[in-house]
Coordinates of C-alpha atoms and ligand atoms in Angstrom, one line a residue:
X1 CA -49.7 -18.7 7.1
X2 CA -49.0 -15.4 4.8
X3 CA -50.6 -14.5 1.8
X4 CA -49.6 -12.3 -0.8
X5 CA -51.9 -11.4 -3.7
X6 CA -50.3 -11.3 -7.1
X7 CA -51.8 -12.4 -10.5
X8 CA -50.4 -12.9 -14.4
X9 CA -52.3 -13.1 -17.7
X10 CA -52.6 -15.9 -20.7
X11 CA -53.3 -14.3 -24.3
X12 CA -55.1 -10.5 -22.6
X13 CA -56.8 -12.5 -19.6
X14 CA -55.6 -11.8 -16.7
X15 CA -56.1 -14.2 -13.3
X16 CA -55.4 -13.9 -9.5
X17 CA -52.6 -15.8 -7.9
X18 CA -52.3 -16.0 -4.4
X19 CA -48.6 -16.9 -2.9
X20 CA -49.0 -18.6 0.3
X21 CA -46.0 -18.6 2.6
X22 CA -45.6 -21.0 5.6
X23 CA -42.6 -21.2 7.8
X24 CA -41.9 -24.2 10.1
X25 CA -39.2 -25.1 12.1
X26 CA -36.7 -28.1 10.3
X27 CA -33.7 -27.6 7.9
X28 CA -33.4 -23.7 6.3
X29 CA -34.0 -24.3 2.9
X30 CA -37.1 -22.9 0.3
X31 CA -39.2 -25.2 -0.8
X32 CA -41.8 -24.0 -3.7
X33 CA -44.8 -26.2 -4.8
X34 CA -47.2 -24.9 -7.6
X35 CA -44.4 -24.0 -9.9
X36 CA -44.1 -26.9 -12.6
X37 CA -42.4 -24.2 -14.6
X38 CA -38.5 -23.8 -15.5
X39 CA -38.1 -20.4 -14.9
X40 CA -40.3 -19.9 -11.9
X41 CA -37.9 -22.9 -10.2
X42 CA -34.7 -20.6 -11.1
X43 CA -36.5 -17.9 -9.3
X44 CA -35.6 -19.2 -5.8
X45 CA -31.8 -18.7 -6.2
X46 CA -32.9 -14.9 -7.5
X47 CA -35.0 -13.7 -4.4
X48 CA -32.8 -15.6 -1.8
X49 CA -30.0 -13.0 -3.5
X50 CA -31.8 -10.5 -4.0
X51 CA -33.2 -10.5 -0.4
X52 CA -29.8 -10.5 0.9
X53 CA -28.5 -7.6 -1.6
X54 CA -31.5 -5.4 -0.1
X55 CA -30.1 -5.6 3.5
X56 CA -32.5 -8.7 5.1
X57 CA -32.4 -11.9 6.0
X58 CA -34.4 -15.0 5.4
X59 CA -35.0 -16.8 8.6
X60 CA -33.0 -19.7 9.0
X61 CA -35.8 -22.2 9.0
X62 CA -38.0 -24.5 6.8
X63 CA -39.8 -22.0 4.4
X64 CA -43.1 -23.3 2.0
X65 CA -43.8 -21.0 -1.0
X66 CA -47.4 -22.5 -2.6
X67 CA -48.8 -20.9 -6.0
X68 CA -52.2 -20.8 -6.1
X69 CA -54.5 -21.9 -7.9
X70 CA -52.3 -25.0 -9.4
X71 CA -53.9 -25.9 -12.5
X72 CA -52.8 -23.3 -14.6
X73 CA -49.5 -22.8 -16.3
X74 CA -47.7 -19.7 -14.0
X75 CA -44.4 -18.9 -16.2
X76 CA -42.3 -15.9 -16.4
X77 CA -40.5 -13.7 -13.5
X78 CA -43.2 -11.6 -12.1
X79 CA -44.0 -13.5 -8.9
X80 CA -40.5 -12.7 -7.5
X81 CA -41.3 -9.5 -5.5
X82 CA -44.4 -11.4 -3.8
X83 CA -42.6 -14.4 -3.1
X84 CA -39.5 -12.7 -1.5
X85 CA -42.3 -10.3 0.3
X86 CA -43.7 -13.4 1.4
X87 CA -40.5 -14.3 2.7
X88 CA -39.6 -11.0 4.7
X89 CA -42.7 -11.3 6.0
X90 CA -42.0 -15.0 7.4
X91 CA -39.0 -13.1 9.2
X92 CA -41.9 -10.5 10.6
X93 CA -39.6 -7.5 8.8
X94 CA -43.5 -6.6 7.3
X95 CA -46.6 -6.8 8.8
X96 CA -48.9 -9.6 6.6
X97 CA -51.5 -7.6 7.7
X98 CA -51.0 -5.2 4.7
X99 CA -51.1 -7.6 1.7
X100 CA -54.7 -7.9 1.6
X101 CA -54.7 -4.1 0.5
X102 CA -52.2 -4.5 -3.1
X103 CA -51.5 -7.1 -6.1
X104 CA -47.8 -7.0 -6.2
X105 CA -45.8 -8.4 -9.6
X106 CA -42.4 -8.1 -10.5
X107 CA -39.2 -9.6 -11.6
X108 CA -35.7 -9.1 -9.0
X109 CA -32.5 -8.7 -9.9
X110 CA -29.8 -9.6 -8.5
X111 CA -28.9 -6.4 -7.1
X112 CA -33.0 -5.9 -5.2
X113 CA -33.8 -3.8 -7.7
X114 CA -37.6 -4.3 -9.6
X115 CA -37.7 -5.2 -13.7
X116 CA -40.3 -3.9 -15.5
X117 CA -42.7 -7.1 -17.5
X118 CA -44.8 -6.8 -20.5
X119 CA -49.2 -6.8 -20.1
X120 CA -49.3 -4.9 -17.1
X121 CA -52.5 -3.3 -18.2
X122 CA -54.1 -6.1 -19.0
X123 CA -53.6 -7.0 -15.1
X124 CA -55.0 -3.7 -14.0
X125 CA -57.5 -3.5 -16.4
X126 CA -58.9 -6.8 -15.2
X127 CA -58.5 -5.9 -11.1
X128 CA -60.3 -2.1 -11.6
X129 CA -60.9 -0.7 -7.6
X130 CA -57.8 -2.3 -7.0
X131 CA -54.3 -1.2 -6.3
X132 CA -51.1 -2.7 -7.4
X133 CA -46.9 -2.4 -6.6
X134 CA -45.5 -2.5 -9.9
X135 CA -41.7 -1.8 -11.1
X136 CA -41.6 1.6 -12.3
X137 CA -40.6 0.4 -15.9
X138 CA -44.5 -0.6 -16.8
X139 CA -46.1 1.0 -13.7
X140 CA -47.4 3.7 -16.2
X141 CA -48.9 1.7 -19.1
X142 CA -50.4 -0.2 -15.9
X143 CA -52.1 3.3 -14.7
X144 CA -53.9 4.0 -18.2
X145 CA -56.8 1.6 -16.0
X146 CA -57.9 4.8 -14.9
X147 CA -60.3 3.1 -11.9
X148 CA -57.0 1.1 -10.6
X149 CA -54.6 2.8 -8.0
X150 CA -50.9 1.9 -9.0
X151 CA -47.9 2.9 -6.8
X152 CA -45.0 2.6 -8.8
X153 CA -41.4 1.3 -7.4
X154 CA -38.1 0.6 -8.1
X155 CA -36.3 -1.9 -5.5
X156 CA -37.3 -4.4 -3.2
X157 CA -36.0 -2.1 -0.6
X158 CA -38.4 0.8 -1.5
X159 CA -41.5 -1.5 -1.4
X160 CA -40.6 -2.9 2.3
X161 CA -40.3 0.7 3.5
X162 CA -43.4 1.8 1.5
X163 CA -45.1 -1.2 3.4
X164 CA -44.0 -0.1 6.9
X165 CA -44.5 3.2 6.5
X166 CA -41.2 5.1 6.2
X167 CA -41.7 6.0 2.7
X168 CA -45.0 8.0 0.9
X169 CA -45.6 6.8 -2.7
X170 CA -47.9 8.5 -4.2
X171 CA -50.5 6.6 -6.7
X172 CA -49.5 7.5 -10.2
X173 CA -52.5 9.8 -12.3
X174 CA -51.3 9.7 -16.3
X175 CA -52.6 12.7 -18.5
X176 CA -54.5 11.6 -21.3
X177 CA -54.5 14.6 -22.7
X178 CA -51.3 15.4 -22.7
X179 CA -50.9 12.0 -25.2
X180 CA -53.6 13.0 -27.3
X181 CA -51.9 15.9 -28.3
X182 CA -49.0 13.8 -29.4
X183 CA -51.2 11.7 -31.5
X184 CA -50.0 10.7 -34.8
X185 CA -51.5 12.0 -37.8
X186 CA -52.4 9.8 -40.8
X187 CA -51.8 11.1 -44.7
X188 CA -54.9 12.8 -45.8
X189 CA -56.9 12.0 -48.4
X190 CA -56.9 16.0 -49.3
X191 CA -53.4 15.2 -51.1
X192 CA -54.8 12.8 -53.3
X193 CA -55.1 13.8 -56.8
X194 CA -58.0 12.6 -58.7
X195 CA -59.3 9.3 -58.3
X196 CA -62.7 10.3 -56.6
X197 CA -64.7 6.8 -57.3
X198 CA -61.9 5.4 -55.0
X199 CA -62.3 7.5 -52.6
X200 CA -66.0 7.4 -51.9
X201 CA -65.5 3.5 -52.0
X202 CA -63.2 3.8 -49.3
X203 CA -65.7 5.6 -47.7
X204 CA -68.2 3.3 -47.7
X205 CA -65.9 0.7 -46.9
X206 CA -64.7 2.7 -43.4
X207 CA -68.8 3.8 -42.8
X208 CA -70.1 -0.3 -42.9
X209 CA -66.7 -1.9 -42.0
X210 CA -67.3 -3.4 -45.5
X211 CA -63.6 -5.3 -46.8
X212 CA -62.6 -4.1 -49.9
X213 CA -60.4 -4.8 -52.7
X214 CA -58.7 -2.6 -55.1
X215 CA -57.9 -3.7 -58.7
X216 CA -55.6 -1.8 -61.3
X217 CA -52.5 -1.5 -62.7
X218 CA -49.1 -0.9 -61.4
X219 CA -48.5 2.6 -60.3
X220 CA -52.1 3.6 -59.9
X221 CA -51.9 4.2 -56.8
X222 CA -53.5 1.8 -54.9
X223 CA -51.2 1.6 -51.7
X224 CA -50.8 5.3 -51.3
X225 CA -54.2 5.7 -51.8
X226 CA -54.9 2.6 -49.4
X227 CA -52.3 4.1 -46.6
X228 CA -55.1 7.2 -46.0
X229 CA -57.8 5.0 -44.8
X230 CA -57.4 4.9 -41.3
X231 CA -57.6 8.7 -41.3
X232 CA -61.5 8.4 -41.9
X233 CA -62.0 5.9 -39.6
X234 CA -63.7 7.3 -36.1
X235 CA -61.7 7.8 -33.2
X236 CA -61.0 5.2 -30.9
X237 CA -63.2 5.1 -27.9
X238 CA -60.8 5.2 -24.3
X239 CA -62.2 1.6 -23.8
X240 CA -60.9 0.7 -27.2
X241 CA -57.7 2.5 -27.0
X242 CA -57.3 0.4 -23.6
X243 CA -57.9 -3.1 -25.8
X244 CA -55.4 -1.4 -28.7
X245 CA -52.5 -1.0 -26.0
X246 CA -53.3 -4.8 -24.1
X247 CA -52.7 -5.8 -27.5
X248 CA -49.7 -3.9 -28.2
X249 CA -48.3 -4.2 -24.8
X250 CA -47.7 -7.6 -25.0
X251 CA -46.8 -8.0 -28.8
X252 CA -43.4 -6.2 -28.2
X253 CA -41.5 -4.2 -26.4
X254 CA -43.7 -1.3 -25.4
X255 CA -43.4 2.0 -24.2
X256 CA -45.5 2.6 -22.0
X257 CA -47.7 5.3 -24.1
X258 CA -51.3 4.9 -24.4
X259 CA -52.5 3.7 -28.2
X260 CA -54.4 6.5 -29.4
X261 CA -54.5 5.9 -33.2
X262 CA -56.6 3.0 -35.1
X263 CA -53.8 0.9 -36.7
X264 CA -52.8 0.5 -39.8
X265 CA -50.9 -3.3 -40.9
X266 CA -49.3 -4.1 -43.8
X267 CA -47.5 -7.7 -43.6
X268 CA -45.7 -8.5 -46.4
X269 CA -47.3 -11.3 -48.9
X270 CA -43.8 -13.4 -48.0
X271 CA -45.2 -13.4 -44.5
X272 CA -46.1 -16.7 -43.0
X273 CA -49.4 -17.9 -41.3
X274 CA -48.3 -17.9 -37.5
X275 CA -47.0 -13.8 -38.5
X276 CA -50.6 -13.4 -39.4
X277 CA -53.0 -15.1 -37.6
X278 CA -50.1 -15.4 -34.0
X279 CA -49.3 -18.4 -32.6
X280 CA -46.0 -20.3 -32.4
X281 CA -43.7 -20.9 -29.9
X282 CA -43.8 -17.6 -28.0
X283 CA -47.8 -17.4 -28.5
X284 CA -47.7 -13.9 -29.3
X285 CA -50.3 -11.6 -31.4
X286 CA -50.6 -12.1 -35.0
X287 CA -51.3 -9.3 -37.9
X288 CA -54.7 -9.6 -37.6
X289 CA -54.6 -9.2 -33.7
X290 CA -52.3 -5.9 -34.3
X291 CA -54.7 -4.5 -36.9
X292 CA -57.7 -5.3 -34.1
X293 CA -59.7 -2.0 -34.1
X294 CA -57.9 -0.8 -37.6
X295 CA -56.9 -1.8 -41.1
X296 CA -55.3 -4.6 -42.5
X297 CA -53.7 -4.0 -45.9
X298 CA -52.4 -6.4 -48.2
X299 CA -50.7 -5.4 -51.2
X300 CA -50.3 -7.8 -54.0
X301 CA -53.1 -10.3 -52.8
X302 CA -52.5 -13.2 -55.4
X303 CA -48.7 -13.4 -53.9
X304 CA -50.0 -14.6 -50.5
X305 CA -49.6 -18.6 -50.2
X306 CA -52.6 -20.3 -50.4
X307 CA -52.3 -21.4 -46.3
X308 CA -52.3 -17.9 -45.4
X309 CA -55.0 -16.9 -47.2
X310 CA -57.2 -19.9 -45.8
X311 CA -55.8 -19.0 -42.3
X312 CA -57.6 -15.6 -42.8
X313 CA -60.8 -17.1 -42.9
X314 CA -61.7 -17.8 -39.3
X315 CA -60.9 -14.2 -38.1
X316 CA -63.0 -12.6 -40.6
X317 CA -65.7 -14.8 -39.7
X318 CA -65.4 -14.5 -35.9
X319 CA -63.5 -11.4 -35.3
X320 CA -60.8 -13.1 -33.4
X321 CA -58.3 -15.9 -33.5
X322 CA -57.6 -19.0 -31.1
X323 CA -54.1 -20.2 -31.0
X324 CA -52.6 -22.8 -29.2
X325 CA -49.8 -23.2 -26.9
X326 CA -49.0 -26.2 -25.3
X327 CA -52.0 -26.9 -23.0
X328 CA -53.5 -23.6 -23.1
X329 CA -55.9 -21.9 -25.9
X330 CA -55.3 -18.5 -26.5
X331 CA -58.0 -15.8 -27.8
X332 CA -56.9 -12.8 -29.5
X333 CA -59.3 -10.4 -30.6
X334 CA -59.2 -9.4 -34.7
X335 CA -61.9 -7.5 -35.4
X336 CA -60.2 -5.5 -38.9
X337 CA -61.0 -3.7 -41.7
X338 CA -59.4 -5.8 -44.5
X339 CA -58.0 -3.9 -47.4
X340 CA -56.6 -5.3 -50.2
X341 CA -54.6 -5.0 -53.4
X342 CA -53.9 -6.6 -56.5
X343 CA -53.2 -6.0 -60.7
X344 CA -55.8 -7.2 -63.3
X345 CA -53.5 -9.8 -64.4
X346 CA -49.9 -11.2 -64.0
X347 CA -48.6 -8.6 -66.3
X348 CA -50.9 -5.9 -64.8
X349 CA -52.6 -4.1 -67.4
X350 CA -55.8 -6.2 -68.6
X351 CA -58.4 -3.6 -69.5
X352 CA -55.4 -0.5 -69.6
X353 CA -56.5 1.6 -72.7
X354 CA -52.6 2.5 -73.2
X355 CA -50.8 -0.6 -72.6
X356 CA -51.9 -4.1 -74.1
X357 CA -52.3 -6.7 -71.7
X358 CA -50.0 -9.7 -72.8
X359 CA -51.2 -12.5 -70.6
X360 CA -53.1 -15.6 -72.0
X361 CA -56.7 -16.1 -70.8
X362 CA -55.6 -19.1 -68.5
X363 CA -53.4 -17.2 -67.0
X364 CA -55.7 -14.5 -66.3
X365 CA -58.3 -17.0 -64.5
X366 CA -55.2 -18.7 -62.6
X367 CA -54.3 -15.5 -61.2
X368 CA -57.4 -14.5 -60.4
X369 CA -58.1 -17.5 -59.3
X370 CA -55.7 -17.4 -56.3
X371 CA -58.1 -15.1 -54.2
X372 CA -61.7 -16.9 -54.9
X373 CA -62.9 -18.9 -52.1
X374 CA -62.5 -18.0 -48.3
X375 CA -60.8 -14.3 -49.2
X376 CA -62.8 -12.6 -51.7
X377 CA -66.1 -14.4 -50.7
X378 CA -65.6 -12.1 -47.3
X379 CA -65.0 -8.9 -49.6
X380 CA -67.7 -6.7 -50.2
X381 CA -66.5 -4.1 -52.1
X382 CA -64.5 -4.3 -55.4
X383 CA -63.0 -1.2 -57.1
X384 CA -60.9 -0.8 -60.4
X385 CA -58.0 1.8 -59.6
X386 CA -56.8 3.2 -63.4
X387 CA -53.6 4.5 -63.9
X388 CA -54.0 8.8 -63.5
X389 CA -50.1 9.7 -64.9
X390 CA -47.0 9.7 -63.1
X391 CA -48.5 12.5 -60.3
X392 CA -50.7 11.0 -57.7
X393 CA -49.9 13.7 -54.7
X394 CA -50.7 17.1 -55.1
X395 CA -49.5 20.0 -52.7
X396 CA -52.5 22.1 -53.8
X397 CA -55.1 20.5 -51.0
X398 CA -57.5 23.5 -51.6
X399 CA -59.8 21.5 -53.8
X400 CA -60.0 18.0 -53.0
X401 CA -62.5 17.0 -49.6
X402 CA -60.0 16.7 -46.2
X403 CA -59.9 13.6 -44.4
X404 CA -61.5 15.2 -41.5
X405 CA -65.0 15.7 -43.8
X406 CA -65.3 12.4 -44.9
X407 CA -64.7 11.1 -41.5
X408 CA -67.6 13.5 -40.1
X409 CA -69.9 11.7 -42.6
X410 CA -68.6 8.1 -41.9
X411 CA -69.2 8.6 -38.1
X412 CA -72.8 9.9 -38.8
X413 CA -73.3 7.1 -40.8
X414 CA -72.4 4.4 -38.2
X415 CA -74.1 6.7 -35.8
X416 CA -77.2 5.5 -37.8
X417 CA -76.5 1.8 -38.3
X418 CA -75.5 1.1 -34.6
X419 CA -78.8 2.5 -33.6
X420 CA -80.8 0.7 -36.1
X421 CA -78.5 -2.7 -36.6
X422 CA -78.7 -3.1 -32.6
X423 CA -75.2 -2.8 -32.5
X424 CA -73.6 -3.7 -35.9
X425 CA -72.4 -2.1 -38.6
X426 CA -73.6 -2.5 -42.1
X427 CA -71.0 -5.8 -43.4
X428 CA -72.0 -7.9 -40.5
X429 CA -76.0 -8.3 -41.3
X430 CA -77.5 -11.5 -41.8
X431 CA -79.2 -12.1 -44.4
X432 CA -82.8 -12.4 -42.1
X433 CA -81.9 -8.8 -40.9
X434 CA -81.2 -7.4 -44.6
X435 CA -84.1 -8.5 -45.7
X436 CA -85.3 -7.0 -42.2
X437 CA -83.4 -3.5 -42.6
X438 CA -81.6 -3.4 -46.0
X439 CA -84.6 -4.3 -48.7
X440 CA -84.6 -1.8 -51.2
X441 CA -88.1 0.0 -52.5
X442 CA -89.7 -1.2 -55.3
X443 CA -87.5 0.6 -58.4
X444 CA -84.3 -0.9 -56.2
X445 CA -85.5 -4.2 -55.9
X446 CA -86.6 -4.1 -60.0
X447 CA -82.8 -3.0 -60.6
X448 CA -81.8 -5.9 -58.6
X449 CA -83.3 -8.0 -60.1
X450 CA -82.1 -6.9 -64.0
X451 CA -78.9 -6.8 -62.6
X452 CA -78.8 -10.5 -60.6
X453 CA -79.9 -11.7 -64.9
X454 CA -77.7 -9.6 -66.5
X455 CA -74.0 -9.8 -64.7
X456 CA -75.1 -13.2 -63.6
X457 CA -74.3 -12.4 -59.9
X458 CA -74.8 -15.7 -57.5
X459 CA -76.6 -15.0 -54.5
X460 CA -74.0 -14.1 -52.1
X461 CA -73.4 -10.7 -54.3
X462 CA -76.6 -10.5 -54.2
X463 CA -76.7 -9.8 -50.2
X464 CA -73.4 -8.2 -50.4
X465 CA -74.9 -5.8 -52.6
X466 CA -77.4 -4.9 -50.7
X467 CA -75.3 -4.3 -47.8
X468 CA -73.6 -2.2 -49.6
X469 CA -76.7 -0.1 -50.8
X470 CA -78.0 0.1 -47.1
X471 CA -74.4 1.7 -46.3
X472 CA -74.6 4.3 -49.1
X473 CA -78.1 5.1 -47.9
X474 CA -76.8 5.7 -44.7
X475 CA -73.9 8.2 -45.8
X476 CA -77.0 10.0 -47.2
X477 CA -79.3 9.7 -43.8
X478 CA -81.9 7.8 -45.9
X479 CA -84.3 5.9 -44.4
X480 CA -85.1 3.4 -47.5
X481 CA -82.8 1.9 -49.3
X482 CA -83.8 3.5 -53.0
X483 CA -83.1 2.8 -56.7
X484 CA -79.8 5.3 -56.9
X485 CA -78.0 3.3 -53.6
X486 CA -78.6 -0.1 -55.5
X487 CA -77.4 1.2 -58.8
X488 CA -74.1 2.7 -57.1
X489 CA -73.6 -0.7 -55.1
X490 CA -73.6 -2.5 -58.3
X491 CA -70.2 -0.3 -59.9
X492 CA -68.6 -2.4 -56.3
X493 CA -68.3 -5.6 -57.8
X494 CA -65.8 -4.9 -60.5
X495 CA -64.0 -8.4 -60.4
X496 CA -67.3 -10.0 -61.3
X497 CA -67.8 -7.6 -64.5
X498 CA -63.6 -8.1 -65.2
X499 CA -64.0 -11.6 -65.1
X500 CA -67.0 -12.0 -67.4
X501 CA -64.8 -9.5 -69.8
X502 CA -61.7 -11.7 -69.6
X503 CA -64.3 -14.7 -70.1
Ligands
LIG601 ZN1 -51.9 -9.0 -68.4

């Protein structure tokens, strides 16, 4: 019997499959077994053409195909160049010997010739010191697994040759480098005018991963200020610009290129929950799969439907999302930075000095709200964005800080917390290890505790808070969290304070 090794993914997991091909004398026909799936069943008719297009012949006898291991769903075209190897093999046109040494995937046409498929990374991510025969269309975004050895090909033909020796294919080495320099630039904060409070709270945001939520008026400013925030975000490590392109590559049509920037999403609040959170027929990644590693933004909160705002709940709390898919359960990773914005009030200028807010008080608290519960109990940061005139961009850059300074500070700042946190940043303590590594000193705690009677904060503020605090101590270096953190995390819950005022 022959073996050829191939395997395929579900969700970013990939899996072996083994194609075993037996020939035995009786009737010449192709019998395939393992393959409860539509498409795979259409590939017979494919390779027996394709076979004969390349120059070869099937031997005219009683061939078994088996797909191994049954139990799991194999769909989709990229077992056709093993199978028909398989096959050519049977007719000794290759020596089986040589499948033990490569992974071989790949769709046929008609004509022999290789189709490129989506995910090959997360195939030769999975299999590193291995080597794989890919179609030349995805052989490259299968080479960024540096470890893997991937010779890339373009017909049937070309592999069998490869395989006996007549042709030298060389394993493909991508340039890194030569990407990075390509690498997208976001707008820089060094363009915004004004609006400095805003700034260092998105600061503090990107240095403890902490969501945030921007409140103010139409035209302040909050989505082009919001747009910026991914260019103080660190750099992606390579390991999570391979986990950013796995989740690209099999979101859409790809090309090929290595992910080198954190993303930045902004679904539309029209969008439905499968857009977000993935799912559906096709089981693809959702919004908050895409913005894995990155941002999320979503402008005009209170518009969201109420469904989609629940459906954000588990991926905040778990950093990924399960969907479904007929048997199978698929696990995204969603591990975002969620930033949001919103007006006051329906009309959009509650607490403007220049404009009088014309909404009633019910319809303040209606609006408002829309986001309580699962979303803005999982925001740590609130911050009111007024209105600066009609110039928010300013070509004179000389005085305002560069993105590239504040992103220096935020990456010394999680520098400190992923030493001291064990691995975490700032947002995801517990409240055991605040009270283990955020307590504030004495005068802190005292401020706390006037502010807790005062504002009437419940006790989740209270630990968001402190969070906060222990971030803004660790922009400064600071061991202890001390009175001037606390009373600077306080200004962050402005909804709590607008609330009480519209109250
Ligand atoms: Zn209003």
């Amino acid at each position: 019997m022959i073996r050829v090794k191939s395997c395929a993914y579900i969700g970013i997991r990939a899996f072996e499959v083994n194609i075993e091909v037996d020939r035995s004398s009786g009737l010449p026909q192709l019998i395939t077994v393992g393959l409860p799936d539509a498409s795979v069943r259409e590939a017979k008719e494919r390779i027996r053409t394709a076979i004969k297009n390349s120059g070869f012949e099937i031997p005219p006898e009683k061939i078994t195909i088996n797909l191994a291991p049954a139990d799991i769903k194999k769909e989709g075209a990229t077992f056709d160049l093993p199978m028909a190897l398989g096959i050519l093999a049977a007719n000794e046109l290759i020596p089986a010997s040589i499948f033990e040494k490569y992974f071989f995937c790949g769709e046929l046409a008609l004509d022999g010739s290789l189709r490129p498929f989506q995910g090959s990374l997360i195939l030769t991510s999975h299999f590193p010191q291995s080597s794989f025969v890919l179609p030349e269309g995805c052989a490259m975004e299968a080479a960024w697994a540096k470890k893997a050895a991937i010779f890339s090909v373009r017909t049937l033909k070309e592999v069998v040759d490869f395989l006996n020796g007549k042709t030298v294919i060389e394993p493909l080495n991508p340039d890194p480098e030569a990407f990075l320099k390509e690498s997208p630039i976001y707008p820089d904060f060094a363009e915004v005018r004004g609006q400095n409070h805003v700034k260092r709270a998105l600061e503090i945001a990107a240095s403890g991963r902490h969501h945030i939520l921007l409140v103010g008026p139409p035209g302040s400013g909050k989505t082009m200020i919001s747009k910026r925030l991914p260019s103080i975000l660190p750099p992606p490590s390579w390991d999570e610009m391979i986990d950013l392109t796995k989740i690209k590559s099999v979101s859409e049509q790809h090309d090929g290129g290595l992910v080198l920037q954190r993303p930045f999403r902004s679904p539309h609040h029209t969008s439905s929950a499968i857009a977000l959170t993935g799912g559906g027929s096709s089981a693809r990644p959702g919004e908050v799969s895409l913005a894995h590693l990155g941002a999320l933004f979503l402008d005009e909160l209170p518009e969201f439907k109420r469904d989609v705002l629940e459906s954000l709940r588990a991926p905040m709390e778990d950093g990924q999302i399960t969907v479904s898919r007929a048997k199978n359960q698929i696990t995204y990773p969603a591990h975002f930075l969620l930033i949001a914005a919103m007006n006051p009030c329906p009309c959009g200028y509650l607490g403007e000095p220049t404009r009088r807010c014309r909404c009633a008080l019910n319809q303040i608290q209606k609006y408002q709200n829309k986001i309580s519960g699962p979303i803005l109990d999982r925001i740590d940061l609130q911050i009111e964005v007024p209105r600066v005139g009609s110039e928010f961009l300013t070509k004179d850059t000389h005085h305002a800080e560069s993105s590239e300074v504040i992103r220096a500070r935020v990456i010394r700042a999680q520098t400190i917390q992923m030493k001291r946190n064990k691995g975490k940043l700032n947002a995801q303590l517990t409240p055991n290890e605040i009270r283990k590594w955020a307590w504030p000193d004495p005068n802190g705690l005292a401020l706390m505790e006037t502010a807790m009677k005062n504002l009437r904060l419940s006790a989740r503020a209270y630990f968001k808070i402190l969070k906060i605090a222990r971030t803004i101590a660790d922009l400064e270096a600071e061991e202890k969290v001390a009175k001037k953190h606390v009373a600077e995390a306080i200004q962050y819950r402005g909804l709590d304070r607008m609330s009480l005022r519209a109250g």
